[in-house]
């Protein structure tokens, strides 16, 4: 299984997904509890790869993760440009608007919660797509 990680200064997105695109877990967590959450997920799931974004704070996070996780877990970075935009669109696919909100054009909708966990899913899908292991769901 693959753990996706969208690192951030205040909050982080984490997700666990198999190469079959089956999502087992996704959540937005405060940055200060991200490492312990990831360690816990590595105990709960057979994680052998961590895919994380490559922007802003990623260098610092990668160092922390390398020291905190089992050496058997490979950490790889992937281009995270435009992943937040993609995650906002994906949010509405995963949680379709109801009631009057359905009348608001998709491009004008704002998800009612942070989408960092969905960014983590997008990062895993980008990795799988780049490596040819599977195709992302559209």
PDB file of C-alpha atoms in Angstrom:
ATOM      1  CA  UNK A   1       0.000   0.000   0.000  1.00  0.00           C
ATOM      2  CA  UNK A   2       1.051   3.587  -0.590  1.00  0.00           C
ATOM      3  CA  UNK A   3       0.830   6.437   1.890  1.00  0.00           C
ATOM      4  CA  UNK A   4       0.279   9.864   0.350  1.00  0.00           C
ATOM      5  CA  UNK A   5       1.457  12.909   2.266  1.00  0.00           C
ATOM      6  CA  UNK A   6       0.737  16.542   1.505  1.00  0.00           C
ATOM      7  CA  UNK A   7       3.060  18.422   3.864  1.00  0.00           C
ATOM      8  CA  UNK A   8       2.145  21.839   5.159  1.00  0.00           C
ATOM      9  CA  UNK A   9       3.095  24.409   7.761  1.00  0.00           C
ATOM     10  CA  UNK A  10      -0.178  24.268   9.720  1.00  0.00           C
ATOM     11  CA  UNK A  11      -1.962  21.179   8.430  1.00  0.00           C
ATOM     12  CA  UNK A  12      -1.098  18.103   6.393  1.00  0.00           C
ATOM     13  CA  UNK A  13      -3.044  15.676   4.279  1.00  0.00           C
ATOM     14  CA  UNK A  14      -2.520  11.942   4.603  1.00  0.00           C
ATOM     15  CA  UNK A  15      -4.052   9.107   2.613  1.00  0.00           C
ATOM     16  CA  UNK A  16      -3.527   5.369   2.241  1.00  0.00           C
ATOM     17  CA  UNK A  17      -4.316   3.764  -1.086  1.00  0.00           C
ATOM     18  CA  UNK A  18      -3.573   0.538  -2.890  1.00  0.00           C
ATOM     19  CA  UNK A  19      -2.395   0.259  -6.485  1.00  0.00           C
ATOM     20  CA  UNK A  20      -5.988  -0.734  -7.273  1.00  0.00           C
ATOM     21  CA  UNK A  21      -7.069   2.879  -6.486  1.00  0.00           C
ATOM     22  CA  UNK A  22      -8.908   1.640  -3.383  1.00  0.00           C
ATOM     23  CA  UNK A  23      -8.658   4.341  -0.715  1.00  0.00           C
ATOM     24  CA  UNK A  24      -8.334   2.866   2.780  1.00  0.00           C
ATOM     25  CA  UNK A  25      -7.862   6.093   4.737  1.00  0.00           C
ATOM     26  CA  UNK A  26      -7.708   9.860   4.258  1.00  0.00           C
ATOM     27  CA  UNK A  27      -7.659  12.713   6.723  1.00  0.00           C
ATOM     28  CA  UNK A  28      -6.373  16.249   7.307  1.00  0.00           C
ATOM     29  CA  UNK A  29      -4.238  16.410  10.457  1.00  0.00           C
ATOM     30  CA  UNK A  30      -2.478  19.243  12.307  1.00  0.00           C
ATOM     31  CA  UNK A  31       1.185  19.473  11.264  1.00  0.00           C
ATOM     32  CA  UNK A  32       2.413  18.778  14.793  1.00  0.00           C
ATOM     33  CA  UNK A  33       0.706  15.359  14.809  1.00  0.00           C
ATOM     34  CA  UNK A  34       1.522  14.386  11.200  1.00  0.00           C
ATOM     35  CA  UNK A  35       4.581  12.237  12.012  1.00  0.00           C
ATOM     36  CA  UNK A  36       2.785  10.275  14.753  1.00  0.00           C
ATOM     37  CA  UNK A  37      -0.254   9.819  12.466  1.00  0.00           C
ATOM     38  CA  UNK A  38       1.988   8.502   9.683  1.00  0.00           C
ATOM     39  CA  UNK A  39       3.773   6.163  12.113  1.00  0.00           C
ATOM     40  CA  UNK A  40       0.411   4.849  13.298  1.00  0.00           C
ATOM     41  CA  UNK A  41      -0.787   4.310   9.712  1.00  0.00           C
ATOM     42  CA  UNK A  42       2.424   2.396   8.938  1.00  0.00           C
ATOM     43  CA  UNK A  43       1.547   0.059  11.815  1.00  0.00           C
ATOM     44  CA  UNK A  44      -2.087  -0.352  10.674  1.00  0.00           C
ATOM     45  CA  UNK A  45      -1.414  -0.873   6.950  1.00  0.00           C
ATOM     46  CA  UNK A  46       1.331  -2.662   5.003  1.00  0.00           C
ATOM     47  CA  UNK A  47       2.916   0.592   3.761  1.00  0.00           C
ATOM     48  CA  UNK A  48       6.061   0.177   1.673  1.00  0.00           C
ATOM     49  CA  UNK A  49       6.065   3.547  -0.107  1.00  0.00           C
ATOM     50  CA  UNK A  50       5.404   7.120   0.987  1.00  0.00           C
ATOM     51  CA  UNK A  51       4.649   9.603  -1.807  1.00  0.00           C
ATOM     52  CA  UNK A  52       4.857  13.256  -0.855  1.00  0.00           C
ATOM     53  CA  UNK A  53       4.679  16.633  -2.541  1.00  0.00           C
ATOM     54  CA  UNK A  54       7.869  18.412  -3.559  1.00  0.00           C
ATOM     55  CA  UNK A  55       7.061  22.043  -2.795  1.00  0.00           C
ATOM     56  CA  UNK A  56       7.395  24.533   0.096  1.00  0.00           C
ATOM     57  CA  UNK A  57       8.272  22.625   3.286  1.00  0.00           C
ATOM     58  CA  UNK A  58       8.922  19.222   1.726  1.00  0.00           C
ATOM     59  CA  UNK A  59      12.706  19.085   2.288  1.00  0.00           C
ATOM     60  CA  UNK A  60      12.318  19.523   6.071  1.00  0.00           C
ATOM     61  CA  UNK A  61       9.460  17.002   6.180  1.00  0.00           C
ATOM     62  CA  UNK A  62      11.376  14.416   4.172  1.00  0.00           C
ATOM     63  CA  UNK A  63      14.294  14.627   6.644  1.00  0.00           C
ATOM     64  CA  UNK A  64      11.941  14.179   9.612  1.00  0.00           C
ATOM     65  CA  UNK A  65      10.186  11.234   7.969  1.00  0.00           C
ATOM     66  CA  UNK A  66      13.477   9.546   7.063  1.00  0.00           C
ATOM     67  CA  UNK A  67      14.491   9.635  10.735  1.00  0.00           C
ATOM     68  CA  UNK A  68      11.040   8.650  12.059  1.00  0.00           C
ATOM     69  CA  UNK A  69      10.016   5.774   9.794  1.00  0.00           C
ATOM     70  CA  UNK A  70      11.308   2.300   9.147  1.00  0.00           C
ATOM     71  CA  UNK A  71      14.160   2.250   6.603  1.00  0.00           C
ATOM     72  CA  UNK A  72      12.101  -0.273   4.621  1.00  0.00           C
ATOM     73  CA  UNK A  73       9.640   2.485   3.660  1.00  0.00           C
ATOM     74  CA  UNK A  74      10.750   4.223   0.485  1.00  0.00           C
ATOM     75  CA  UNK A  75      10.050   7.970   0.417  1.00  0.00           C
ATOM     76  CA  UNK A  76       9.606   9.554  -2.979  1.00  0.00           C
ATOM     77  CA  UNK A  77       8.642  13.087  -3.959  1.00  0.00           C
ATOM     78  CA  UNK A  78       6.311  14.007  -6.765  1.00  0.00           C
ATOM     79  CA  UNK A  79       5.425  17.266  -8.508  1.00  0.00           C
ATOM     80  CA  UNK A  80       2.550  18.773  -6.554  1.00  0.00           C
ATOM     81  CA  UNK A  81       1.882  21.796  -8.768  1.00  0.00           C
ATOM     82  CA  UNK A  82      -1.859  22.379  -9.265  1.00  0.00           C
ATOM     83  CA  UNK A  83      -2.691  19.450  -6.972  1.00  0.00           C
ATOM     84  CA  UNK A  84      -4.824  21.670  -4.706  1.00  0.00           C
ATOM     85  CA  UNK A  85      -6.906  22.755  -7.684  1.00  0.00           C
ATOM     86  CA  UNK A  86      -7.295  19.144  -8.771  1.00  0.00           C
ATOM     87  CA  UNK A  87      -8.236  18.146  -5.208  1.00  0.00           C
ATOM     88  CA  UNK A  88     -10.980  20.780  -5.055  1.00  0.00           C
ATOM     89  CA  UNK A  89     -12.519  19.346  -8.226  1.00  0.00           C
ATOM     90  CA  UNK A  90     -12.103  15.813  -6.875  1.00  0.00           C
ATOM     91  CA  UNK A  91     -13.817  16.809  -3.631  1.00  0.00           C
ATOM     92  CA  UNK A  92     -17.040  17.474  -5.543  1.00  0.00           C
ATOM     93  CA  UNK A  93     -16.740  14.106  -7.326  1.00  0.00           C
ATOM     94  CA  UNK A  94     -16.337  12.331  -3.987  1.00  0.00           C
ATOM     95  CA  UNK A  95     -18.967  14.433  -2.175  1.00  0.00           C
ATOM     96  CA  UNK A  96     -21.484  15.727  -4.730  1.00  0.00           C
ATOM     97  CA  UNK A  97     -23.262  18.955  -3.880  1.00  0.00           C
ATOM     98  CA  UNK A  98     -26.808  18.642  -2.618  1.00  0.00           C
ATOM     99  CA  UNK A  99     -29.812  20.921  -2.496  1.00  0.00           C
ATOM    100  CA  UNK A 100     -29.408  24.459  -3.786  1.00  0.00           C
ATOM    101  CA  UNK A 101     -25.595  24.068  -3.895  1.00  0.00           C
ATOM    102  CA  UNK A 102     -26.024  21.890  -6.996  1.00  0.00           C
ATOM    103  CA  UNK A 103     -27.005  25.043  -8.884  1.00  0.00           C
ATOM    104  CA  UNK A 104     -23.647  26.734  -8.210  1.00  0.00           C
ATOM    105  CA  UNK A 105     -21.242  26.170 -11.127  1.00  0.00           C
ATOM    106  CA  UNK A 106     -18.443  23.737 -10.213  1.00  0.00           C
ATOM    107  CA  UNK A 107     -15.706  26.333 -10.730  1.00  0.00           C
ATOM    108  CA  UNK A 108     -17.349  28.669  -8.225  1.00  0.00           C
ATOM    109  CA  UNK A 109     -17.857  26.118  -5.441  1.00  0.00           C
ATOM    110  CA  UNK A 110     -15.571  26.069  -2.417  1.00  0.00           C
ATOM    111  CA  UNK A 111     -15.303  22.825  -0.468  1.00  0.00           C
ATOM    112  CA  UNK A 112     -16.587  23.241   3.106  1.00  0.00           C
ATOM    113  CA  UNK A 113     -13.392  21.802   4.588  1.00  0.00           C
ATOM    114  CA  UNK A 114      -9.658  21.639   3.802  1.00  0.00           C
ATOM    115  CA  UNK A 115      -8.819  19.234   0.962  1.00  0.00           C
ATOM    116  CA  UNK A 116      -5.213  18.396   1.926  1.00  0.00           C
ATOM    117  CA  UNK A 117      -6.165  14.717   2.330  1.00  0.00           C
ATOM    118  CA  UNK A 118      -7.538  14.675  -1.206  1.00  0.00           C
ATOM    119  CA  UNK A 119      -4.284  16.304  -2.380  1.00  0.00           C
ATOM    120  CA  UNK A 120      -2.511  13.293  -0.804  1.00  0.00           C
ATOM    121  CA  UNK A 121      -4.761  10.993  -2.883  1.00  0.00           C
ATOM    122  CA  UNK A 122      -3.984  13.016  -6.033  1.00  0.00           C
ATOM    123  CA  UNK A 123      -0.233  12.688  -5.321  1.00  0.00           C
ATOM    124  CA  UNK A 124      -0.532   8.892  -5.060  1.00  0.00           C
ATOM    125  CA  UNK A 125      -2.484   8.799  -8.322  1.00  0.00           C
ATOM    126  CA  UNK A 126       0.141  10.963 -10.047  1.00  0.00           C
ATOM    127  CA  UNK A 127       2.858   8.590  -8.844  1.00  0.00           C
ATOM    128  CA  UNK A 128       0.922   5.522 -10.037  1.00  0.00           C
ATOM    129  CA  UNK A 129       0.241   7.178 -13.378  1.00  0.00           C
ATOM    130  CA  UNK A 130       3.911   8.163 -13.860  1.00  0.00           C
ATOM    131  CA  UNK A 131       5.189   4.703 -12.974  1.00  0.00           C
ATOM    132  CA  UNK A 132       2.544   2.961 -15.087  1.00  0.00           C
ATOM    133  CA  UNK A 133       1.330   0.855 -12.156  1.00  0.00           C
ATOM    134  CA  UNK A 134      -2.272   1.939 -12.705  1.00  0.00           C
ATOM    135  CA  UNK A 135      -4.354   4.685 -14.253  1.00  0.00           C
ATOM    136  CA  UNK A 136      -5.974   7.450 -12.167  1.00  0.00           C
ATOM    137  CA  UNK A 137      -9.750   7.438 -11.828  1.00  0.00           C
ATOM    138  CA  UNK A 138     -11.516  10.239 -13.711  1.00  0.00           C
TER     139      UNK A 138
END
